Short mmCIF file of C-alpha atoms in Angstrom, two decimals:
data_model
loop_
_atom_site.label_atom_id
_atom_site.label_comp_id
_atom_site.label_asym_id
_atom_site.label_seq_id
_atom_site.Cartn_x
_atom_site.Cartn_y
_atom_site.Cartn_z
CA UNK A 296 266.00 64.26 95.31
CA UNK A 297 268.44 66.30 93.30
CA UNK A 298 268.14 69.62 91.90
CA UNK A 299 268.15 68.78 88.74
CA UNK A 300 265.07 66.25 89.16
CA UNK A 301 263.38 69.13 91.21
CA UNK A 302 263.68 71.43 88.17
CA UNK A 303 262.27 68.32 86.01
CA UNK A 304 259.59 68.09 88.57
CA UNK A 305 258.03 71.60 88.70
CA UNK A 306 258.10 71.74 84.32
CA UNK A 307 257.26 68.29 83.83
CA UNK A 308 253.67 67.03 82.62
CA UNK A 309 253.49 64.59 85.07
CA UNK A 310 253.79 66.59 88.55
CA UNK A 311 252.47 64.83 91.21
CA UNK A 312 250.17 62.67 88.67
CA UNK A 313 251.37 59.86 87.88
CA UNK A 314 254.56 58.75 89.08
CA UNK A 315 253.08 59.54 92.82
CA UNK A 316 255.24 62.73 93.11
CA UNK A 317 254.65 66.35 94.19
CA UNK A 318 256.12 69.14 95.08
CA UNK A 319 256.61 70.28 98.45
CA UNK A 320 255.36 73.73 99.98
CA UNK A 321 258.49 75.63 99.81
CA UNK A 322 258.95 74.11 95.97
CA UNK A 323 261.98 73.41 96.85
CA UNK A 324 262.35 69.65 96.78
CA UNK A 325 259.67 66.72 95.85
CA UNK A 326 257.73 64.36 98.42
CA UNK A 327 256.33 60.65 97.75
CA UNK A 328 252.28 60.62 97.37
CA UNK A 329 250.31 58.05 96.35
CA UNK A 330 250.25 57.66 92.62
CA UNK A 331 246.81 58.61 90.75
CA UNK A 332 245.47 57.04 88.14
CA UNK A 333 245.84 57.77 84.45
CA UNK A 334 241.80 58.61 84.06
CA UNK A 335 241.61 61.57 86.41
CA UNK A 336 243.87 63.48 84.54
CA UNK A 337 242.10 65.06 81.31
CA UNK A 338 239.07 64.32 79.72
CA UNK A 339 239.60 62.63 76.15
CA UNK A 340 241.91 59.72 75.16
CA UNK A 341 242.60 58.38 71.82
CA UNK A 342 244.21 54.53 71.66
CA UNK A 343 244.97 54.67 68.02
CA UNK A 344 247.04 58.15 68.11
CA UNK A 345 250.90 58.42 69.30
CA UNK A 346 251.23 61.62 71.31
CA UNK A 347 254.47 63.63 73.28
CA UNK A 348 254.10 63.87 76.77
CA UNK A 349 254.64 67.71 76.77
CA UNK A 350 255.99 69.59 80.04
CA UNK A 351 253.54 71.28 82.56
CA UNK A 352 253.07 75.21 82.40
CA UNK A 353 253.52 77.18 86.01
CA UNK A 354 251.63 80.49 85.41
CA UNK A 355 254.45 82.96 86.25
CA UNK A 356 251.99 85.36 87.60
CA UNK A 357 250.90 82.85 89.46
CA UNK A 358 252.62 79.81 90.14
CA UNK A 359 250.32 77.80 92.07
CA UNK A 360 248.20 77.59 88.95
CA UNK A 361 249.21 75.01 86.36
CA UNK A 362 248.47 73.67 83.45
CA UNK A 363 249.66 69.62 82.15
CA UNK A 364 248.93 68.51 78.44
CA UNK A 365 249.80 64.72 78.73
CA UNK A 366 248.15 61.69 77.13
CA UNK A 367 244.84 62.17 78.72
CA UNK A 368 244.28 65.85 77.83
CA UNK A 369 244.73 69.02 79.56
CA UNK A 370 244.23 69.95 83.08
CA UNK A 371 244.71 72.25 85.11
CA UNK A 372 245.71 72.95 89.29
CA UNK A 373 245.02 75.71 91.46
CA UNK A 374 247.80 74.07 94.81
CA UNK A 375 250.35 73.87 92.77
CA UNK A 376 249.61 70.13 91.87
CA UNK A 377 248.78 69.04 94.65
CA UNK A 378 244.85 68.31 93.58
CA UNK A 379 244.14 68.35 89.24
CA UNK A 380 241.12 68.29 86.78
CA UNK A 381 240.62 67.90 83.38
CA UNK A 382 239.67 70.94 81.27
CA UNK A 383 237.02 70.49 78.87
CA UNK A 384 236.25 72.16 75.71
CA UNK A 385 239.67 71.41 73.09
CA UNK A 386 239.90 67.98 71.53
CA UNK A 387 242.94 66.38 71.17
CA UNK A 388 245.09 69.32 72.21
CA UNK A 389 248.60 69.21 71.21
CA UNK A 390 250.32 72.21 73.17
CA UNK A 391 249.59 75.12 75.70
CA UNK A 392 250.81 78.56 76.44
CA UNK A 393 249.86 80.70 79.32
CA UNK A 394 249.69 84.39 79.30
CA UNK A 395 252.88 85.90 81.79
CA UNK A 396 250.73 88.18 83.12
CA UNK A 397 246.82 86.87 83.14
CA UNK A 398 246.95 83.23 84.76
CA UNK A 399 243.45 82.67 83.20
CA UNK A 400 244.56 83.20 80.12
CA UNK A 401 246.12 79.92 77.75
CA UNK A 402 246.40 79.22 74.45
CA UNK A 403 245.99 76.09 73.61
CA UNK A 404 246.87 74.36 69.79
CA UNK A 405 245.09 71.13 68.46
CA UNK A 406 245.72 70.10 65.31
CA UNK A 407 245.17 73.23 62.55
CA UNK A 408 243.47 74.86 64.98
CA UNK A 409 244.12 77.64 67.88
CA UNK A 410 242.28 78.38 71.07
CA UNK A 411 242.16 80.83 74.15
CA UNK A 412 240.35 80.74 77.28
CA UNK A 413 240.28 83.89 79.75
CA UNK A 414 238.86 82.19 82.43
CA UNK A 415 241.47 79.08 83.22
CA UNK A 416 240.09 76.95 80.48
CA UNK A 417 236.31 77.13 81.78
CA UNK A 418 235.24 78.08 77.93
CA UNK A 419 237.24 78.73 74.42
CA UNK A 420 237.03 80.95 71.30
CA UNK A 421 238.99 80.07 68.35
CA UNK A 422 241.76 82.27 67.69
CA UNK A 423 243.63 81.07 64.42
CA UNK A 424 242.86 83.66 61.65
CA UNK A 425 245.89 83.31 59.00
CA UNK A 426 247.66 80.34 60.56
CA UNK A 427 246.73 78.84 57.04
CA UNK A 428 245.74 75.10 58.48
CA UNK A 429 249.03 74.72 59.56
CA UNK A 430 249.82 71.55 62.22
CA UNK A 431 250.46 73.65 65.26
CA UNK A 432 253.21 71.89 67.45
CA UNK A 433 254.06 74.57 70.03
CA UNK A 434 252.95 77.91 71.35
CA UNK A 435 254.78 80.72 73.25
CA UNK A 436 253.49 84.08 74.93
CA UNK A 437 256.38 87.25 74.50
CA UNK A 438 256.78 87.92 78.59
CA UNK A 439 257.48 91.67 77.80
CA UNK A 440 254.55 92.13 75.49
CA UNK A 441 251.71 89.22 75.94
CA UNK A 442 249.88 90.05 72.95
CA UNK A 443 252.99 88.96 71.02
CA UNK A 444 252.54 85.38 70.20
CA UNK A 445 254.29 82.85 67.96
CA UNK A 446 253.11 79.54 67.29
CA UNK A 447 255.17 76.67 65.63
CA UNK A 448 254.01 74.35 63.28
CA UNK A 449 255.03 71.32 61.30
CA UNK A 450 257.00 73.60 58.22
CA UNK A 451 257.80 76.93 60.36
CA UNK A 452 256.63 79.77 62.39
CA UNK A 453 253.85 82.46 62.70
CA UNK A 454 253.46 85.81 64.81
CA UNK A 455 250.61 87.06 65.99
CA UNK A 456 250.69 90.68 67.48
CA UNK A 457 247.10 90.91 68.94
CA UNK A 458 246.66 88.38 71.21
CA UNK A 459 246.03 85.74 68.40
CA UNK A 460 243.31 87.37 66.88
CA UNK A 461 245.19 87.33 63.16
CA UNK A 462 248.59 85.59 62.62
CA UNK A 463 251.18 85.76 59.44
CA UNK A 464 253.90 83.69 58.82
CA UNK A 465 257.30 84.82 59.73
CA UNK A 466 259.42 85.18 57.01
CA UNK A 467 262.19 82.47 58.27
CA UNK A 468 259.31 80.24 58.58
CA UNK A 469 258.69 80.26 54.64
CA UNK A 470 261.09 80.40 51.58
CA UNK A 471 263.39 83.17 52.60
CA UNK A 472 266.90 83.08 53.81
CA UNK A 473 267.34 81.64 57.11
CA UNK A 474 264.42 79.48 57.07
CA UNK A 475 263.59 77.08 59.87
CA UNK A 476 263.40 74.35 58.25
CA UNK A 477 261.51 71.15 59.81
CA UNK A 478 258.82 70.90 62.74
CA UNK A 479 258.87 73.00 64.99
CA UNK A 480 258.98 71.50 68.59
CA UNK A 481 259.87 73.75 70.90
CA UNK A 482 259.81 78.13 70.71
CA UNK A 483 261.05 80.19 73.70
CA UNK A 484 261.36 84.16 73.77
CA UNK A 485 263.59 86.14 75.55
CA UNK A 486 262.01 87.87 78.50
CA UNK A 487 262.94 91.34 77.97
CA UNK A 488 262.50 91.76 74.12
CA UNK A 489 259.14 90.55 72.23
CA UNK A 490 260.94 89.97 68.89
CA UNK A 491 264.08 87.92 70.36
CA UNK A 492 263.03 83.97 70.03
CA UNK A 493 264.38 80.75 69.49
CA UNK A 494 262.71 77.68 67.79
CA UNK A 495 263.84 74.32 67.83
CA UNK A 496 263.42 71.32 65.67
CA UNK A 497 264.75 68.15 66.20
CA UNK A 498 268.27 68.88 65.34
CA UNK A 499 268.71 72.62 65.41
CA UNK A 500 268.16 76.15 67.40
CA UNK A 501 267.09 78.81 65.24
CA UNK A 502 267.34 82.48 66.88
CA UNK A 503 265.73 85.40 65.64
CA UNK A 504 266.41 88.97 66.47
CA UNK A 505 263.73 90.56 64.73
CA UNK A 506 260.51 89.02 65.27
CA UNK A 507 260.99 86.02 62.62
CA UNK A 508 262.50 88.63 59.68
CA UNK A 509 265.47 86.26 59.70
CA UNK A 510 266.93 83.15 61.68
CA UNK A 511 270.12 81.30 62.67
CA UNK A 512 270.77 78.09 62.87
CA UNK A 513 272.63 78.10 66.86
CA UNK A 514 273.40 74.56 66.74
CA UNK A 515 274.27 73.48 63.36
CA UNK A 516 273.29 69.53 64.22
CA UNK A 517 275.31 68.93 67.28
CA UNK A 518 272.39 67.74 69.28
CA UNK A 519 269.70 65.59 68.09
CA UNK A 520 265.94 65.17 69.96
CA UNK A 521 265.49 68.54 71.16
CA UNK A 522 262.51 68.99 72.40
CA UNK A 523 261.78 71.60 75.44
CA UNK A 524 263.84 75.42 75.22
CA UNK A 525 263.83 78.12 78.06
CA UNK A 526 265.36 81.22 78.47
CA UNK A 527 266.81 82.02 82.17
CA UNK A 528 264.56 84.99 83.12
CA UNK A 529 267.59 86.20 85.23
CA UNK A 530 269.85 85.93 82.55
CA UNK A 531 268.27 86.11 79.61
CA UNK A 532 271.16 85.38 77.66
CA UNK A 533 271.57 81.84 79.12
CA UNK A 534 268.99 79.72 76.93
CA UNK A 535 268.32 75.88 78.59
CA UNK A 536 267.68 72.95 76.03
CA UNK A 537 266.65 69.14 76.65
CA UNK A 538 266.62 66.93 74.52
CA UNK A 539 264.86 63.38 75.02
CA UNK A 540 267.48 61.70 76.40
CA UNK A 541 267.85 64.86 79.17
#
C-alpha cells in the first residue's frame, strides 16, 4: 500500500475496523485482517440521524492508544488498533480531542454539550461552562499548553484556557472583523504556540495569530469540502488539508 493510504490509515476512523485493515508493528505500512463487524465498534446507533465519519485520534504521548468516533460511537484501543471497544458514557458524540500530553485525557463534544474523561473514557464530567449551547463540531488541545482548548461550533469558535472548565467566544468567532463565518469543521493549532490556530469551514482556512482576537481567511474559496486540518509537528509552518474528495 502507498504512503499516502498509510497516512490515511493511521488518522482514519476506520483503522483496522471495518474495511479489514490494520496497521502493522513498525506502523509503517497496513496488513489485510479479517473485517469486523459494524456492532463491536461503539455502543449507541441512531438510524434516523446522518453523521461524518470523523478521523481516529493517536494519543501523541502515546500512540498505541486511540480513539475512533464513527457511526457507532466512540471507542477506544490500547495495540494500536489491533483489538477496540466501545466507550460508554457520551450519547451521540460528535467529535474528540485528546490531551498531547495525558493519553487518558479526551474531550469529547455531543451536541451543545462538552465532556472530559481522565481515565481513557472509563467516566465523564461535563465541561462546557460559557459555550452558550452552541452545536459543537470539532475540538482541539494547544500541544504547547494543554489547558488551552478551542472548540468549533456551527457559527464560530471558543477558547477555553483551563482545561475546559469555562470557555468564551473568540472574538473572530462573533461579529468582529475577521469573523469565521460558517461551521466550523475542522481546528488545528500550531505545535509550538498556544494562540496560533487554524479553523476550517467548508470553503475556507481561517488563521489566527492571537488566540481568536482576529482571523484570515487563507484560502479565499479555492477549495471546497474541507474537512480534516493538521499542522506538520516538524514543520510547523507546513499546515495539511483534505477535503472529501482527498
Amino acid at each position: 500500500v502507498e504512503a499516502p493510504e498509510v497516512d490515511q490509515l493511521a488518522g482514519g476512523v476506520d483503522l483496522g475496523l471495518l474495511h479489514g485493515l490494520r496497521l502493522t508493528e513498525d506502523r509503517r505500512a497496513v496488513e489485510r485482517v479479517a473485517p469486523r463487524a459494524r456492532r463491536e465498534v461503539g455502543h449507541r446507533q441512531d438510524p434516523h440521524r446522518e453523521r461524518r465519519q470523523l478521523p481516529g485520534r493517536l494519543a501523541p504521548a502515546d500512540p498505541s492508544v486511540v480513539y475512533a468516533l464513527g457511526f457507532d460511537g466512540l471507542a477506544r484501543s490500547f495495540d494500536g488498533g489491533l483489538s477496540w471497544e466501545g466507550i460508554e458514557g457520551v450519547f451521540l458524540p460528535e467529535s474528540v480531542a485528546v490531551d498531547p500530553s495525558d493519553p487518558a485525557t479526551i474531550y469529547v463534544g455531543a451536541a451543545t454539550r462538552l465532556f472530559r474523561s481522565t481515565d481513557f473514557g472509563d467516566t465523564f464530567e461535563e465541561r462546557d461552562t460559557g459555550l452558550r449551547d452552541a452545536f459543537i463540531t470539532t475540538v482541539a488541545v494547544a500541544p504547547s499548553d494543554p489547558g488551552v482548548l478551542y472548540a468549533g461550533t456551527r457559527n464560530g469558535v471558543f477558547r477555553s484556557v483551563d482545561a475546559g472548565a469555562t470557555w468564551e467566544a473568540a472574538k473572530g468567532g462573533q461579529n468582529g472583523a475577521g469573523r469565521v463565518t460558517g461551521e466550523v469543521l475542522a481546528l488545528a493549532v500550531e505545535p509550538r504556540d498556544a494562540g496560533t490556530v487554524f479553523a476550517a469551514t467548508s470553503s475556507a482556512v481561517f488563521r489566527t495569530t492571537d488566540g481568536g482576537e482576529t482571523w484570515k481567511d487563507l484560502v479565499e474559496g479555492r477549495f471546497r469540502g474541507l474537512e480534516v486540518l493538521a499542522v506538520d509537528p516538524e514543520e510547523p509552518q507546513r499546515l495539511i488539508a483534505a477535503t472529501v474528495l482527498g
